[in-house]
XYZ file of C-alpha atoms in Angstrom:
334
model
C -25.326 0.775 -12.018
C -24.876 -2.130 -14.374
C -22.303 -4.703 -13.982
C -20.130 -3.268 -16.740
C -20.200 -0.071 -15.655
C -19.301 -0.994 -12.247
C -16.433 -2.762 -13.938
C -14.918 -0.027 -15.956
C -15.509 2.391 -12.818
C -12.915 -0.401 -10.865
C -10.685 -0.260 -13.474
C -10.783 3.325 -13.405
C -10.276 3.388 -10.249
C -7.195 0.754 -10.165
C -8.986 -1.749 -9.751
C -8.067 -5.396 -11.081
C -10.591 -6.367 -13.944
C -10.635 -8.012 -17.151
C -11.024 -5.314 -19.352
C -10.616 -6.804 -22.304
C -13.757 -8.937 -21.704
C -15.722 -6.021 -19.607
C -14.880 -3.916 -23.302
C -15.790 -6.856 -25.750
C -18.974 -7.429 -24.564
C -20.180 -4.028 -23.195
C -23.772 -3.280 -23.751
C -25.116 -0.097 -25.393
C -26.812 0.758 -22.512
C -23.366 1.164 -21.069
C -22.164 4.429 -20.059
C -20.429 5.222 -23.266
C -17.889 8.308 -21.780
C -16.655 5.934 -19.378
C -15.717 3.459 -21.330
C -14.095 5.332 -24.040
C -12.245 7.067 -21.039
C -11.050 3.084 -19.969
C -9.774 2.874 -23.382
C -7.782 6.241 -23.670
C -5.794 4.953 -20.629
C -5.201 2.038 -22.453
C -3.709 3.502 -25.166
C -1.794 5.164 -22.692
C -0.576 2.068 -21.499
C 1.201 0.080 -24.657
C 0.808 -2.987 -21.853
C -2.739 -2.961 -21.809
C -2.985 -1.823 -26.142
C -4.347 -5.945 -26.635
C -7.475 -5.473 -24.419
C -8.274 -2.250 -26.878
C -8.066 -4.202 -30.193
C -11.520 -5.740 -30.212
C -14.503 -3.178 -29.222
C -17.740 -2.470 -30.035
C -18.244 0.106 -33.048
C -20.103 2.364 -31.314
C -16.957 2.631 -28.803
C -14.674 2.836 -31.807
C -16.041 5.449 -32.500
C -16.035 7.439 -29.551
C -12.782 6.612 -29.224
C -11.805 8.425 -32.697
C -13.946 11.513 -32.242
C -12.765 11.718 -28.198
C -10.020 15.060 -28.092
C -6.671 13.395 -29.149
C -4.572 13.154 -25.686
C -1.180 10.769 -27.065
C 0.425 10.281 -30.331
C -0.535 7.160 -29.959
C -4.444 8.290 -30.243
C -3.605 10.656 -32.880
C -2.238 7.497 -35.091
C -5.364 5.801 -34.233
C -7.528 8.737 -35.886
C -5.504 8.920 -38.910
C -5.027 5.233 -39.417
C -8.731 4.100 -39.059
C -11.306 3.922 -41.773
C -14.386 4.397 -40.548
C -16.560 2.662 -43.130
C -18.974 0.190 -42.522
C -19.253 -2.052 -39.417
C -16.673 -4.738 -40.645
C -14.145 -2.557 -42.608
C -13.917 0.203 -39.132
C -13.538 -2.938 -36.891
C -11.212 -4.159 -39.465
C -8.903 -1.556 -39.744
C -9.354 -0.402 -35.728
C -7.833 -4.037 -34.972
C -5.051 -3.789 -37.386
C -4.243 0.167 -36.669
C -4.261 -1.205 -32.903
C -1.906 -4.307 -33.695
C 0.533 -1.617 -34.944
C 0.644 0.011 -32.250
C 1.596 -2.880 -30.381
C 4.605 -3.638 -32.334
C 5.643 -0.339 -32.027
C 5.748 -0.555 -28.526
C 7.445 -3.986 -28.477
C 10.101 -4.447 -26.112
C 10.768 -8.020 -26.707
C 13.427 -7.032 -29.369
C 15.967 -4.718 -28.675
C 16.022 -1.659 -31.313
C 19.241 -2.325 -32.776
C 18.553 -5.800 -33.274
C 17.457 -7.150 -36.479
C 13.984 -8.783 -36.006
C 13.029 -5.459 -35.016
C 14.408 -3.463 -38.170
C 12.351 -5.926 -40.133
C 9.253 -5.604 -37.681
C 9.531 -1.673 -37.886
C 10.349 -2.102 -41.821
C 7.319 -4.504 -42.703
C 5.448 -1.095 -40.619
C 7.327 1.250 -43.232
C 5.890 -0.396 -46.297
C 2.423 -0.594 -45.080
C -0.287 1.883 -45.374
C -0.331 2.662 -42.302
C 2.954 5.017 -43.204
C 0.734 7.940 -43.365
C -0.275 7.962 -40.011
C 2.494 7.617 -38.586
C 3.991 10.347 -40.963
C 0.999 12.751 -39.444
C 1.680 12.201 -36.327
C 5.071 12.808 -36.560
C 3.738 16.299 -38.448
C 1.286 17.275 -35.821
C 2.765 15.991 -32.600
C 6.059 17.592 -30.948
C 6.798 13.986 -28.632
C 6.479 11.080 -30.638
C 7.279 7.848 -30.032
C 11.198 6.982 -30.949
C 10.022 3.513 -33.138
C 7.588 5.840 -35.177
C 10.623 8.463 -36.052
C 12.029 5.215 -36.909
C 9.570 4.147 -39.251
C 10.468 7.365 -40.803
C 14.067 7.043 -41.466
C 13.584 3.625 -42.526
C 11.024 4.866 -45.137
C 13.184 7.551 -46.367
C 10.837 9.191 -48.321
C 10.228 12.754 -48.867
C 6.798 13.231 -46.846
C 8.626 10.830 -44.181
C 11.700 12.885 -44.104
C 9.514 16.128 -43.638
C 7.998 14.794 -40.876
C 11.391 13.796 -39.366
C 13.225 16.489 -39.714
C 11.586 19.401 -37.736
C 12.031 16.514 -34.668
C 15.669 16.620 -35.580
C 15.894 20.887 -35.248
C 14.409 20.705 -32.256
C 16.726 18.615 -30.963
C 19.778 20.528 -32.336
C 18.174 23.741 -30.697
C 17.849 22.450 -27.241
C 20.783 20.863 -26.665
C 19.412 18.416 -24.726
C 18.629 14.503 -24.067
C 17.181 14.634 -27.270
C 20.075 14.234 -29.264
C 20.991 11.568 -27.668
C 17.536 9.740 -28.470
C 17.487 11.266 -31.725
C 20.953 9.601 -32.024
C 19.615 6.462 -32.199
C 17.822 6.887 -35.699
C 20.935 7.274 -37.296
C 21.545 3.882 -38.021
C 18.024 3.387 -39.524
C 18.524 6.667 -41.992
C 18.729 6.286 -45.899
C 21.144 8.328 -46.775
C 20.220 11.907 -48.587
C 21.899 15.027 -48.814
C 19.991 16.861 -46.179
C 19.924 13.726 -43.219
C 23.780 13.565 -44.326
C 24.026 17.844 -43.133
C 21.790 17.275 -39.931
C 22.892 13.905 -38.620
C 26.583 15.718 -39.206
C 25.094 18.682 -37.320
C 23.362 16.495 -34.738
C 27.032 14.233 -33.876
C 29.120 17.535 -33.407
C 26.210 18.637 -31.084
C 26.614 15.110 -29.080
C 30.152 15.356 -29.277
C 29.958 18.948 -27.443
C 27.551 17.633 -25.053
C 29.075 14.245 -23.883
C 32.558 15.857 -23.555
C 31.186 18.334 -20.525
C 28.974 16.215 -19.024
C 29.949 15.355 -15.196
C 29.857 11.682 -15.246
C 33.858 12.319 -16.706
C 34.850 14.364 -14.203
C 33.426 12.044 -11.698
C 35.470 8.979 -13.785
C 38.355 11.438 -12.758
C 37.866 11.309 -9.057
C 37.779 7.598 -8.654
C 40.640 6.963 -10.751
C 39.287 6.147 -14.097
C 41.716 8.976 -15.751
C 40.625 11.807 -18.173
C 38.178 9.967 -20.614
C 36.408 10.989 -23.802
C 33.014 8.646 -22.459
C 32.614 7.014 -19.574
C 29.740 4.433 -18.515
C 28.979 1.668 -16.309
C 26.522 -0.556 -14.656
C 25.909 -3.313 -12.339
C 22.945 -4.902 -10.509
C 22.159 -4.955 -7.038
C 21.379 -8.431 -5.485
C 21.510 -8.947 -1.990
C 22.771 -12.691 -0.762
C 19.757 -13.500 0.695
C 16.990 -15.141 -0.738
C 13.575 -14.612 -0.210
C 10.309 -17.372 0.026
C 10.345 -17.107 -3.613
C 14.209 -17.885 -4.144
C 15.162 -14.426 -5.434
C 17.375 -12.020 -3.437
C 15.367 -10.014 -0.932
C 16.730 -6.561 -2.291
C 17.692 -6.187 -5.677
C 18.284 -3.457 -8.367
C 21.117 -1.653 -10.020
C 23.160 1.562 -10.470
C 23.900 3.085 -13.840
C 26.280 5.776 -14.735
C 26.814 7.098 -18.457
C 28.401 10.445 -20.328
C 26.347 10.001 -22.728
C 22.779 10.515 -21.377
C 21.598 13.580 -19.599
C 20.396 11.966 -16.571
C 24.123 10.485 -15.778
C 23.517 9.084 -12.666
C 21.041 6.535 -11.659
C 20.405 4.045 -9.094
C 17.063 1.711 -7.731
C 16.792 -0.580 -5.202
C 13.774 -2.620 -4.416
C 12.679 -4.965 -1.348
C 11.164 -7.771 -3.489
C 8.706 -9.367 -1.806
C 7.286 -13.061 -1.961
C 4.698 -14.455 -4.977
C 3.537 -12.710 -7.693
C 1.705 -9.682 -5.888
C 4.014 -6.751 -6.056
C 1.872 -4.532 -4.123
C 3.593 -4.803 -1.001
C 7.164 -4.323 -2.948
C 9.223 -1.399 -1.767
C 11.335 1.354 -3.625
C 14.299 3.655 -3.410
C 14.987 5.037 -6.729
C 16.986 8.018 -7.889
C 19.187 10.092 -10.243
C 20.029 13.793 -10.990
C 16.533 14.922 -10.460
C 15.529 13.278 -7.374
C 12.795 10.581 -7.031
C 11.494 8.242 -3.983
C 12.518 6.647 -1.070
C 10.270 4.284 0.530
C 12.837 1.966 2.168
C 13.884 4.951 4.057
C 17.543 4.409 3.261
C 18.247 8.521 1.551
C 19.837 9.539 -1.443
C 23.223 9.774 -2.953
C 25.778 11.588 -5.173
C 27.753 9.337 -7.053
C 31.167 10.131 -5.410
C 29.166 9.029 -2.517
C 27.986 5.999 -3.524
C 30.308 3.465 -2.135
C 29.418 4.848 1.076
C 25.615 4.597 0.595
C 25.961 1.266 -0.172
C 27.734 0.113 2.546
C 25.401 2.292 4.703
C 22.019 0.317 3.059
C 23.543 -2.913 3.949
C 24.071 -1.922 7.392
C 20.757 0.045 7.554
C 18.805 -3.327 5.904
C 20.594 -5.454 7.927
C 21.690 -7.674 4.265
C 25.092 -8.814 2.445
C 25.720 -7.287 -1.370
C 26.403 -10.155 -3.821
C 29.799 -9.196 -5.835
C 29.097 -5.943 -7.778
C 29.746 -7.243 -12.099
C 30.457 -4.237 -13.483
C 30.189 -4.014 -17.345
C 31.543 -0.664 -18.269
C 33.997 0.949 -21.201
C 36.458 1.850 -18.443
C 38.575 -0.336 -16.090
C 35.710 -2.843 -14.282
C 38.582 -3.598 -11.848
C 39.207 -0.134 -10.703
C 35.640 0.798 -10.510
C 35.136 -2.742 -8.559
C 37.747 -1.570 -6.027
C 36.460 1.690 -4.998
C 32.934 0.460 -4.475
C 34.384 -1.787 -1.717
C 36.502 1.353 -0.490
């Protein structure tokens, strides 16, 4: 086995390697379904989409003509021209850069570098792929759906609005993502009827979900929406100055998944390996530090019981919330 295939077999196997040079430089001797299957992870992984921007054409091409397996490979099909050598590596790298800017998180959605970053996307020809995928796939990313509405167009808003039906047929946490389009939208007769459609829908949904009647129970009063956060930080710090256990609890009307908490034994340095979880929320989820689960009526009393158990002091609990921060502050400390 050559050195690059030993390489992309680590990585497959979770290995740590630098995959971006292992990819750049592979040889055509190479075994050629491996790597493209290194790369389909990638694009699985918007983390990991710069190591995938600059590859052989051979591997381009595999890549392209590999079954499509996320809407993220399905834009890359549609988007790339395969001409010659320099136009397909080209137009892989800058189908591949958009990609990455649609799965930035360095800018908040709402905010407005990224309008103008998903914009600039809107007006470039890259549109149609995006307006395929959004045709062909049934879960597509929300900054795509995005593009979209920002677009406005007719082929765009056909695209868009079978993702919007759906939505209004299931009832589900999809209106609440689909929600967040809204303020992207140009305005037309038939977004007007479905985003009207789509808010009494929400409005239905968020005044029956649980997380009010829960506000109820600890005081809050009867409320039309009800949510609230705070982190977790124990008061002692670590080897690396950061509080030993740390995380957060989240509670919100307005998403279907109401109730969520993690907590996390943070470890020393940068390896997170040996890091430690407890997360949870309506559907259930892990427990590695061996401290259980919780409803959220009972949460007060899980915390108190994870300090004991972990043998560590909560900082104060900052609650940001649309309710009474006081109140809620008060019944976590019973």
């Amino acid at each position: 086995m050559s050195d690059h295939d030993a390489q992309l077999e680590d990585y497959l196997a979770g290995k740590p390697v630098a995959i971006d040079l292992t990819l750049r430089t592979l040889p055509r001797t190479a075994n050629l379904e491996r790597a493209i299957a290194v790369v389909l992870r990638l694009l699985a992984q918007p983390h990991w989409l710069a190591a995938a921007g600059i590859l052989p054409v051979r591997l381009i091409r595999g890549v392209l003509a590999a079954p499509a397996t996320t809407p993220g490979h399905v834009f890359l099909q549609l988007a790339v021209i395969d001409g010659n050598a320099t136009t397909l590596k080209q137009s892989w790298l800058a189908a591949v850069e958009a990609l990455r800017e649609l799965a930035d998180t360095l800018h908040p959605l709402e905010s407005p570098a990224r309008r103008d970053q998903l914009a600039a996307i809107a007006k470039s020809p890259l549109l149609a792929a995006i307006q395929g995928v959004a045709a062909n796939t049934p879960e597509v990313p929300l900054e795509m759906l995005v593009v979209l509405a920002l677009d406005g167009g007719d082929a765009s808003l056909d695209a868009l609005i079978p993702h919007l039906d759906l939505a209004l047929g299931a009832r589900d946490a999809r209106l609440e993502r689909l929600a967040k389009i809204r303020p992207f939208a140009n305005r037309t007769p038939a977004l007007d009827v479905l985003f009207a459609e789509l808010d009494g829908a929400l409005g239905t949904r968020r005044s029956t979900s649980p997380a009010l009647a829960f506000g109820e129970q600890i005081g809050l009063g009867r409320l039309a929406e009800l949510w609230f956060s705070f982190q977790l930080f124990s008061s002692a710090r670590n080897q690396s100055g950061v509080p030993g256990f740390q995380g957060f609890v989240r509670v919100d009307s307005r998403e279907e998944r109401w109730f969520t908490v993690q907590l996390e034994q943070v470890h020393p340095g940068v390896d997170r390996s040996k890091d430690r979880a407890t997360r949870f929320d309506l559907s259930g989820g892990i427990d590695e530090l061996a401290v259980g689960h919780c409803t959220a009526i009972d949460l007060a009393i899980w915390l108190r019981y994870c300090a004991d158990k972990l043998e560590i002091t909560w900082d104060r609990f900052l609650v940001r919330t649309n309710a009474d921060a006081k109140r809620i502050g008060d019944w976590l400390l019973g």
